[in-house]
Structure formats: structure tokens, C-alpha cells
């Protein structure tokens, strides 16, 4: 991933974290910054209520649990009572995890684009 791609990724993550914090300050609920599957590195902000709704509609596997949200997310806010917020070590690990995921999204997008060009010929 080049410098510009990393800067773009950093800005996307920073904006998503800001939205999660804003939502948390308004509702008090815990929010998770999650990858949007099949996207070009886009992120979504999700709380437990939305997680359950997506699960009910079949967009998320029925075997998935809230602990999986915490494992797969790139950031999470504290609980309503202010406990169990993300610690700096975990936040750094999650940021690196995000950069790896974003780089993989870029690689997959380039491969797909490359195959589309060759398929047209």
C-alpha cells in the first residue's frame, strides 16, 4: 500500500471512529466500526440492535455472536456505563488489522479490474 492509499485509509478510519464516538455520546450504546463486505475499503458503524436486525434478515450468519463483532471490528466505543473501552494497545492492533484489510481490498479490486479488461478483449 503506497503513502496515498495509507493516508486515505487513515482518514476513512478516523472519520468512522468519530462517527462511532458521536453516536455513542448521543445514545450511550456501544458502537463498532466494521468492514463493509464486498466494498472498496468502506466501513460501517454498527450497534448491537442493528447487528441483531441484520442477523434476523439473514445478512449475517445466525452463528455470529456479539463477541464476534468485537473480534472483527476495527474500533469500539465503551459500554453505556463507560467501562470496557478500547485500550491503546488494542486500538493500535486494530488499526494495523484495518490497514491489512484495506490493502487486501485494494488488491482484490485491482485483480477484478484487471480481469474485466482482459475479458473484454
mmCIF file of N, CA and C in Angstrom, residues 5-105:
data_model
loop_
_atom_site.group_PDB
_atom_site.id
_atom_site.type_symbol
_atom_site.label_atom_id
_atom_site.label_comp_id
_atom_site.label_asym_id
_atom_site.label_seq_id
_atom_site.Cartn_x
_atom_site.Cartn_y
_atom_site.Cartn_z
ATOM 1 N N UNK A 5 -2.526 5.794 -0.442
ATOM 2 C CA UNK A 5 -3.551 4.822 -0.060
ATOM 3 C C UNK A 5 -3.648 4.707 1.461
ATOM 4 N N UNK A 6 -2.490 4.731 2.126
ATOM 5 C CA UNK A 6 -2.488 4.649 3.584
ATOM 6 C C UNK A 6 -3.107 5.900 4.200
ATOM 7 N N UNK A 7 -2.855 7.048 3.602
ATOM 8 C CA UNK A 7 -3.461 8.290 4.081
ATOM 9 C C UNK A 7 -4.980 8.229 3.914
ATOM 10 N N UNK A 8 -5.438 7.772 2.755
ATOM 11 C CA UNK A 8 -6.876 7.641 2.509
ATOM 12 C C UNK A 8 -7.499 6.674 3.509
ATOM 13 N N UNK A 9 -6.831 5.552 3.746
ATOM 14 C CA UNK A 9 -7.327 4.567 4.702
ATOM 15 C C UNK A 9 -7.393 5.162 6.103
ATOM 16 N N UNK A 10 -6.357 5.891 6.475
ATOM 17 C CA UNK A 10 -6.301 6.515 7.792
ATOM 18 C C UNK A 10 -7.447 7.507 7.980
ATOM 19 N N UNK A 11 -7.702 8.303 6.953
ATOM 20 C CA UNK A 11 -8.794 9.280 7.034
ATOM 21 C C UNK A 11 -10.152 8.595 7.140
ATOM 22 N N UNK A 12 -10.335 7.510 6.395
ATOM 23 C CA UNK A 12 -11.602 6.756 6.473
ATOM 24 C C UNK A 12 -11.812 6.201 7.877
ATOM 25 N N UNK A 13 -10.768 5.624 8.442
ATOM 26 C CA UNK A 13 -10.885 5.056 9.778
ATOM 27 C C UNK A 13 -11.143 6.155 10.809
ATOM 28 N N UNK A 14 -10.421 7.251 10.701
ATOM 29 C CA UNK A 14 -10.598 8.363 11.642
ATOM 30 C C UNK A 14 -12.032 8.898 11.594
ATOM 31 N N UNK A 15 -12.575 9.047 10.383
ATOM 32 C CA UNK A 15 -13.949 9.537 10.226
ATOM 33 C C UNK A 15 -14.952 8.547 10.819
ATOM 34 N N UNK A 16 -14.739 7.255 10.596
ATOM 35 C CA UNK A 16 -15.648 6.239 11.136
ATOM 36 C C UNK A 16 -15.598 6.216 12.663
ATOM 37 N N UNK A 17 -14.393 6.340 13.231
ATOM 38 C CA UNK A 17 -14.247 6.371 14.685
ATOM 39 C C UNK A 17 -14.954 7.591 15.249
ATOM 40 N N UNK A 18 -14.831 8.726 14.590
ATOM 41 C CA UNK A 18 -15.509 9.947 15.033
ATOM 42 C C UNK A 18 -17.024 9.755 15.022
ATOM 43 N N UNK A 19 -17.545 9.140 13.964
ATOM 44 C CA UNK A 19 -18.994 8.885 13.890
ATOM 45 C C UNK A 19 -19.444 7.935 14.993
ATOM 46 N N UNK A 20 -18.639 6.914 15.285
ATOM 47 C CA UNK A 20 -18.976 5.975 16.353
ATOM 48 C C UNK A 20 -18.992 6.680 17.709
ATOM 49 N N UNK A 21 -18.005 7.532 17.947
ATOM 50 C CA UNK A 21 -17.953 8.277 19.204
ATOM 51 C C UNK A 21 -19.130 9.237 19.328
ATOM 52 N N UNK A 22 -19.480 9.911 18.230
ATOM 53 C CA UNK A 22 -20.625 10.825 18.240
ATOM 54 C C UNK A 22 -21.918 10.074 18.540
ATOM 55 N N UNK A 23 -22.105 8.931 17.892
ATOM 56 C CA UNK A 23 -23.304 8.129 18.124
ATOM 57 C C UNK A 23 -23.351 7.649 19.570
ATOM 58 N N UNK A 24 -22.197 7.248 20.091
ATOM 59 C CA UNK A 24 -22.123 6.780 21.484
ATOM 60 C C UNK A 24 -22.480 7.912 22.444
ATOM 61 N N UNK A 25 -22.001 9.108 22.170
ATOM 62 C CA UNK A 25 -22.293 10.231 23.061
ATOM 63 C C UNK A 25 -23.776 10.606 23.018
ATOM 64 N N UNK A 26 -24.442 10.359 21.900
ATOM 65 C CA UNK A 26 -25.871 10.676 21.790
ATOM 66 C C UNK A 26 -26.762 9.620 22.440
ATOM 67 N N UNK A 27 -26.430 8.343 22.223
ATOM 68 C CA UNK A 27 -27.310 7.271 22.699
ATOM 69 C C UNK A 27 -26.762 6.528 23.910
ATOM 70 N N UNK A 28 -25.452 6.532 24.088
ATOM 71 C CA UNK A 28 -24.836 5.792 25.177
ATOM 72 C C UNK A 28 -24.567 4.335 24.833
ATOM 73 N N UNK A 29 -25.049 3.872 23.701
ATOM 74 C CA UNK A 29 -24.844 2.481 23.298
ATOM 75 C C UNK A 29 -23.403 2.258 22.851
ATOM 76 N N UNK A 30 -22.987 0.996 22.823
ATOM 77 C CA UNK A 30 -21.664 0.643 22.315
ATOM 78 C C UNK A 30 -21.763 0.515 20.797
ATOM 79 N N UNK A 31 -20.830 1.142 20.097
ATOM 80 C CA UNK A 31 -20.794 1.091 18.634
ATOM 81 C C UNK A 31 -19.495 0.444 18.175
ATOM 82 N N UNK A 32 -19.601 -0.224 17.039
ATOM 83 C CA UNK A 32 -18.472 -0.931 16.451
ATOM 84 C C UNK A 32 -18.225 -0.388 15.049
ATOM 85 N N UNK A 33 -16.961 -0.164 14.695
ATOM 86 C CA UNK A 33 -16.582 0.215 13.337
ATOM 87 C C UNK A 33 -16.218 -1.085 12.627
ATOM 88 N N UNK A 34 -17.043 -1.441 11.635
ATOM 89 C CA UNK A 34 -16.925 -2.738 10.975
ATOM 90 C C UNK A 34 -16.596 -2.581 9.495
ATOM 91 N N UNK A 35 -15.931 -3.597 8.918
ATOM 92 C CA UNK A 35 -15.717 -3.573 7.465
ATOM 93 C C UNK A 35 -17.023 -3.866 6.740
ATOM 94 N N UNK A 36 -17.223 -3.230 5.624
ATOM 95 C CA UNK A 36 -18.380 -3.496 4.777
ATOM 96 C C UNK A 36 -17.928 -4.503 3.737
ATOM 97 N N UNK A 37 -18.466 -5.704 3.806
ATOM 98 C CA UNK A 37 -18.003 -6.767 2.903
ATOM 99 C C UNK A 37 -18.342 -6.438 1.459
ATOM 100 N N UNK A 38 -17.455 -6.860 0.580
ATOM 101 C CA UNK A 38 -17.655 -6.633 -0.840
ATOM 102 C C UNK A 38 -17.452 -5.190 -1.251
ATOM 103 N N UNK A 39 -16.847 -4.401 -0.388
ATOM 104 C CA UNK A 39 -16.674 -2.978 -0.696
ATOM 105 C C UNK A 39 -15.233 -2.674 -1.045
ATOM 106 N N UNK A 40 -15.011 -1.454 -1.405
ATOM 107 C CA UNK A 40 -13.659 -0.986 -1.718
ATOM 108 C C UNK A 40 -13.054 -0.318 -0.491
ATOM 109 N N UNK A 41 -13.096 -1.014 0.628
ATOM 110 C CA UNK A 41 -12.499 -0.478 1.849
ATOM 111 C C UNK A 41 -13.429 0.396 2.652
ATOM 112 N N UNK A 42 -14.726 0.282 2.443
ATOM 113 C CA UNK A 42 -15.665 1.121 3.188
ATOM 114 C C UNK A 42 -15.963 0.522 4.549
ATOM 115 N N UNK A 43 -16.340 1.387 5.467
ATOM 116 C CA UNK A 43 -16.624 0.994 6.837
ATOM 117 C C UNK A 43 -18.060 1.347 7.208
ATOM 118 N N UNK A 44 -18.613 0.599 8.159
ATOM 119 C CA UNK A 44 -19.936 0.921 8.680
ATOM 120 C C UNK A 44 -19.847 0.999 10.203
ATOM 121 N N UNK A 45 -20.776 1.731 10.784
ATOM 122 C CA UNK A 45 -20.877 1.849 12.228
ATOM 123 C C UNK A 45 -22.095 1.036 12.636
ATOM 124 N N UNK A 46 -21.914 0.125 13.586
ATOM 125 C CA UNK A 46 -22.990 -0.773 13.957
ATOM 126 C C UNK A 46 -23.095 -0.886 15.475
ATOM 127 N N UNK A 47 -24.329 -0.972 15.962
ATOM 128 C CA UNK A 47 -24.538 -1.279 17.365
ATOM 129 C C UNK A 47 -25.191 -2.655 17.470
ATOM 130 N N UNK A 48 -25.449 -3.117 18.674
ATOM 131 C CA UNK A 48 -25.997 -4.459 18.866
ATOM 132 C C UNK A 48 -27.377 -4.599 18.249
ATOM 133 N N UNK A 49 -28.195 -3.540 18.334
ATOM 134 C CA UNK A 49 -29.540 -3.588 17.769
ATOM 135 C C UNK A 49 -29.481 -3.842 16.260
ATOM 136 N N UNK A 50 -28.651 -3.081 15.552
ATOM 137 C CA UNK A 50 -28.510 -3.274 14.101
ATOM 138 C C UNK A 50 -27.916 -4.639 13.771
ATOM 139 N N UNK A 51 -26.998 -5.104 14.610
ATOM 140 C CA UNK A 51 -26.409 -6.427 14.422
ATOM 141 C C UNK A 51 -27.500 -7.499 14.470
ATOM 142 N N UNK A 52 -28.376 -7.406 15.477
ATOM 143 C CA UNK A 52 -29.469 -8.390 15.602
ATOM 144 C C UNK A 52 -30.420 -8.314 14.414
ATOM 145 N N UNK A 53 -30.736 -7.107 13.962
ATOM 146 C CA UNK A 53 -31.640 -6.943 12.809
ATOM 147 C C UNK A 53 -31.036 -7.565 11.548
ATOM 148 N N UNK A 54 -29.763 -7.304 11.294
ATOM 149 C CA UNK A 54 -29.097 -7.879 10.119
ATOM 150 C C UNK A 54 -29.030 -9.403 10.215
ATOM 151 N N UNK A 55 -28.884 -9.889 11.429
ATOM 152 C CA UNK A 55 -28.851 -11.327 11.662
ATOM 153 C C UNK A 55 -30.233 -11.937 11.385
ATOM 154 N N UNK A 56 -31.297 -11.274 11.851
ATOM 155 C CA UNK A 56 -32.661 -11.748 11.624
ATOM 156 C C UNK A 56 -33.004 -11.789 10.137
ATOM 157 N N UNK A 57 -32.508 -10.816 9.396
ATOM 158 C CA UNK A 57 -32.799 -10.739 7.963
ATOM 159 C C UNK A 57 -31.908 -11.658 7.134
ATOM 160 N N UNK A 58 -30.927 -12.286 7.770
ATOM 161 C CA UNK A 58 -30.071 -13.241 7.082
ATOM 162 C C UNK A 58 -28.855 -12.632 6.415
ATOM 163 N N UNK A 59 -28.595 -11.350 6.646
ATOM 164 C CA UNK A 59 -27.400 -10.719 6.075
ATOM 165 C C UNK A 59 -26.138 -11.146 6.822
ATOM 166 N N UNK A 60 -26.321 -11.531 8.071
ATOM 167 C CA UNK A 60 -25.225 -12.003 8.908
ATOM 168 C C UNK A 60 -25.582 -13.410 9.356
ATOM 169 N N UNK A 61 -24.592 -14.282 9.419
ATOM 170 C CA UNK A 61 -24.799 -15.670 9.816
ATOM 171 C C UNK A 61 -25.452 -15.770 11.196
ATOM 172 N N UNK A 62 -26.349 -16.743 11.347
ATOM 173 C CA UNK A 62 -27.004 -16.962 12.634
ATOM 174 C C UNK A 62 -26.016 -17.432 13.697
ATOM 175 N N UNK A 63 -24.888 -17.997 13.271
ATOM 176 C CA UNK A 63 -23.882 -18.463 14.216
ATOM 177 C C UNK A 63 -23.040 -17.316 14.782
ATOM 178 N N UNK A 64 -23.145 -16.132 14.205
ATOM 179 C CA UNK A 64 -22.353 -14.986 14.670
ATOM 180 C C UNK A 64 -22.899 -14.476 16.008
ATOM 181 N N UNK A 65 -21.979 -14.053 16.864
ATOM 182 C CA UNK A 65 -22.344 -13.528 18.179
ATOM 183 C C UNK A 65 -21.760 -12.135 18.339
ATOM 184 N N UNK A 66 -22.200 -11.447 19.389
ATOM 185 C CA UNK A 66 -21.697 -10.103 19.654
ATOM 186 C C UNK A 66 -20.188 -10.127 19.897
ATOM 187 N N UNK A 67 -19.691 -11.179 20.511
ATOM 188 C CA UNK A 67 -18.227 -11.259 20.733
ATOM 189 C C UNK A 67 -17.473 -11.288 19.404
ATOM 190 N N UNK A 68 -18.126 -11.810 18.341
ATOM 191 C CA UNK A 68 -17.516 -11.793 17.014
ATOM 192 C C UNK A 68 -17.419 -10.367 16.480
ATOM 193 N N UNK A 69 -18.402 -9.535 16.844
ATOM 194 C CA UNK A 69 -18.354 -8.113 16.471
ATOM 195 C C UNK A 69 -17.077 -7.485 17.022
ATOM 196 N N UNK A 70 -16.834 -7.730 18.297
ATOM 197 C CA UNK A 70 -15.664 -7.139 18.948
ATOM 198 C C UNK A 70 -14.366 -7.665 18.331
ATOM 199 N N UNK A 71 -14.364 -8.913 17.954
ATOM 200 C CA UNK A 71 -13.169 -9.521 17.363
ATOM 201 C C UNK A 71 -12.898 -8.975 15.961
ATOM 202 N N UNK A 72 -13.945 -8.795 15.156
ATOM 203 C CA UNK A 72 -13.804 -8.403 13.752
ATOM 204 C C UNK A 72 -13.794 -6.889 13.526
ATOM 205 N N UNK A 73 -14.207 -6.122 14.513
ATOM 206 C CA UNK A 73 -14.295 -4.674 14.314
ATOM 207 C C UNK A 73 -12.912 -4.034 14.332
ATOM 208 N N UNK A 74 -12.858 -2.786 13.867
ATOM 209 C CA UNK A 74 -11.611 -2.037 13.867
ATOM 210 C C UNK A 74 -11.564 -0.995 14.983
ATOM 211 N N UNK A 75 -12.703 -0.805 15.646
ATOM 212 C CA UNK A 75 -12.782 0.116 16.783
ATOM 213 C C UNK A 75 -14.104 -0.148 17.483
ATOM 214 N N UNK A 76 -14.152 0.099 18.778
ATOM 215 C CA UNK A 76 -15.416 0.022 19.513
ATOM 216 C C UNK A 76 -15.422 1.057 20.622
ATOM 217 N N UNK A 77 -16.603 1.536 20.932
ATOM 218 C CA UNK A 77 -16.772 2.525 21.992
ATOM 219 C C UNK A 77 -17.021 1.784 23.310
ATOM 220 N N UNK A 78 -16.964 2.495 24.445
ATOM 221 C CA UNK A 78 -17.255 1.846 25.730
ATOM 222 C C UNK A 78 -18.738 1.467 25.837
ATOM 223 N N UNK A 79 -19.042 0.687 26.857
ATOM 224 C CA UNK A 79 -20.441 0.376 27.151
ATOM 225 C C UNK A 79 -21.132 1.619 27.683
ATOM 226 N N UNK A 80 -22.430 1.517 27.859
ATOM 227 C CA UNK A 80 -23.233 2.639 28.357
ATOM 228 C C UNK A 80 -22.697 3.184 29.686
ATOM 229 N N UNK A 81 -22.217 2.291 30.557
ATOM 230 C CA UNK A 81 -21.733 2.727 31.866
ATOM 231 C C UNK A 81 -20.292 3.250 31.822
ATOM 232 N N UNK A 82 -19.695 3.289 30.620
ATOM 233 C CA UNK A 82 -18.356 3.846 30.462
ATOM 234 C C UNK A 82 -17.227 2.858 30.636
ATOM 235 N N UNK A 83 -17.544 1.607 30.891
ATOM 236 C CA UNK A 83 -16.500 0.611 31.104
ATOM 237 C C UNK A 83 -16.140 -0.104 29.808
ATOM 238 N N UNK A 84 -15.013 -0.772 29.839
ATOM 239 C CA UNK A 84 -14.537 -1.638 28.749
ATOM 240 C C UNK A 84 -14.351 -0.909 27.426
ATOM 241 N N UNK A 85 -13.827 0.294 27.487
ATOM 242 C CA UNK A 85 -13.464 0.993 26.258
ATOM 243 C C UNK A 85 -12.207 0.376 25.668
ATOM 244 N N UNK A 86 -11.882 0.772 24.477
ATOM 245 C CA UNK A 86 -10.713 0.211 23.800
ATOM 246 C C UNK A 86 -9.434 0.800 24.422
ATOM 247 N N UNK A 87 -8.481 -0.053 24.718
ATOM 248 C CA UNK A 87 -7.210 0.399 25.296
ATOM 249 C C UNK A 87 -6.242 0.694 24.144
ATOM 250 N N UNK A 88 -5.264 1.571 24.352
ATOM 251 C CA UNK A 88 -4.365 1.980 23.257
ATOM 252 C C UNK A 88 -3.666 0.824 22.549
ATOM 253 N N UNK A 89 -3.253 -0.217 23.276
ATOM 254 C CA UNK A 89 -2.572 -1.347 22.641
ATOM 255 C C UNK A 89 -3.499 -2.060 21.662
ATOM 256 N N UNK A 90 -4.743 -2.266 22.092
ATOM 257 C CA UNK A 90 -5.731 -2.927 21.231
ATOM 258 C C UNK A 90 -6.083 -2.019 20.059
ATOM 259 N N UNK A 91 -6.200 -0.733 20.321
ATOM 260 C CA UNK A 91 -6.517 0.219 19.248
ATOM 261 C C UNK A 91 -5.427 0.200 18.174
ATOM 262 N N UNK A 92 -4.171 0.146 18.577
ATOM 263 C CA UNK A 92 -3.070 0.071 17.603
ATOM 264 C C UNK A 92 -3.127 -1.226 16.813
ATOM 265 N N UNK A 93 -3.408 -2.330 17.503
ATOM 266 C CA UNK A 93 -3.533 -3.627 16.822
ATOM 267 C C UNK A 93 -4.680 -3.591 15.813
ATOM 268 N N UNK A 94 -5.818 -3.038 16.228
ATOM 269 C CA UNK A 94 -6.990 -2.959 15.350
ATOM 270 C C UNK A 94 -6.704 -2.058 14.141
ATOM 271 N N UNK A 95 -5.938 -0.986 14.343
ATOM 272 C CA UNK A 95 -5.588 -0.093 13.242
ATOM 273 C C UNK A 95 -4.742 -0.835 12.204
ATOM 274 N N UNK A 96 -3.765 -1.614 12.686
ATOM 275 C CA UNK A 96 -2.940 -2.409 11.770
ATOM 276 C C UNK A 96 -3.781 -3.469 11.058
ATOM 277 N N UNK A 97 -4.712 -4.043 11.783
ATOM 278 C CA UNK A 97 -5.641 -5.010 11.199
ATOM 279 C C UNK A 97 -6.454 -4.343 10.086
ATOM 280 N N UNK A 98 -6.892 -3.110 10.319
ATOM 281 C CA UNK A 98 -7.637 -2.352 9.319
ATOM 282 C C UNK A 98 -6.779 -2.076 8.083
ATOM 283 N N UNK A 99 -5.534 -1.653 8.291
ATOM 284 C CA UNK A 99 -4.657 -1.374 7.154
ATOM 285 C C UNK A 99 -4.429 -2.626 6.303
ATOM 286 N N UNK A 100 -4.278 -3.764 6.950
ATOM 287 C CA UNK A 100 -4.118 -5.020 6.209
ATOM 288 C C UNK A 100 -5.373 -5.344 5.403
ATOM 289 N N UNK A 101 -6.523 -5.175 6.031
ATOM 290 C CA UNK A 101 -7.795 -5.426 5.343
ATOM 291 C C UNK A 101 -7.965 -4.478 4.163
ATOM 292 N N UNK A 102 -7.646 -3.206 4.362
ATOM 293 C CA UNK A 102 -7.779 -2.205 3.311
ATOM 294 C C UNK A 102 -6.846 -2.527 2.136
ATOM 295 N N UNK A 103 -5.618 -2.929 2.440
ATOM 296 C CA UNK A 103 -4.662 -3.300 1.388
ATOM 297 C C UNK A 103 -5.189 -4.493 0.594
ATOM 298 N N UNK A 104 -5.794 -5.442 1.282
ATOM 299 C CA UNK A 104 -6.376 -6.611 0.604
ATOM 300 C C UNK A 104 -7.547 -6.186 -0.289
ATOM 301 N N UNK A 105 -8.357 -5.244 0.164
ATOM 302 C CA UNK A 105 -9.459 -4.720 -0.657
ATOM 303 C C UNK A 105 -8.921 -4.092 -1.940
#
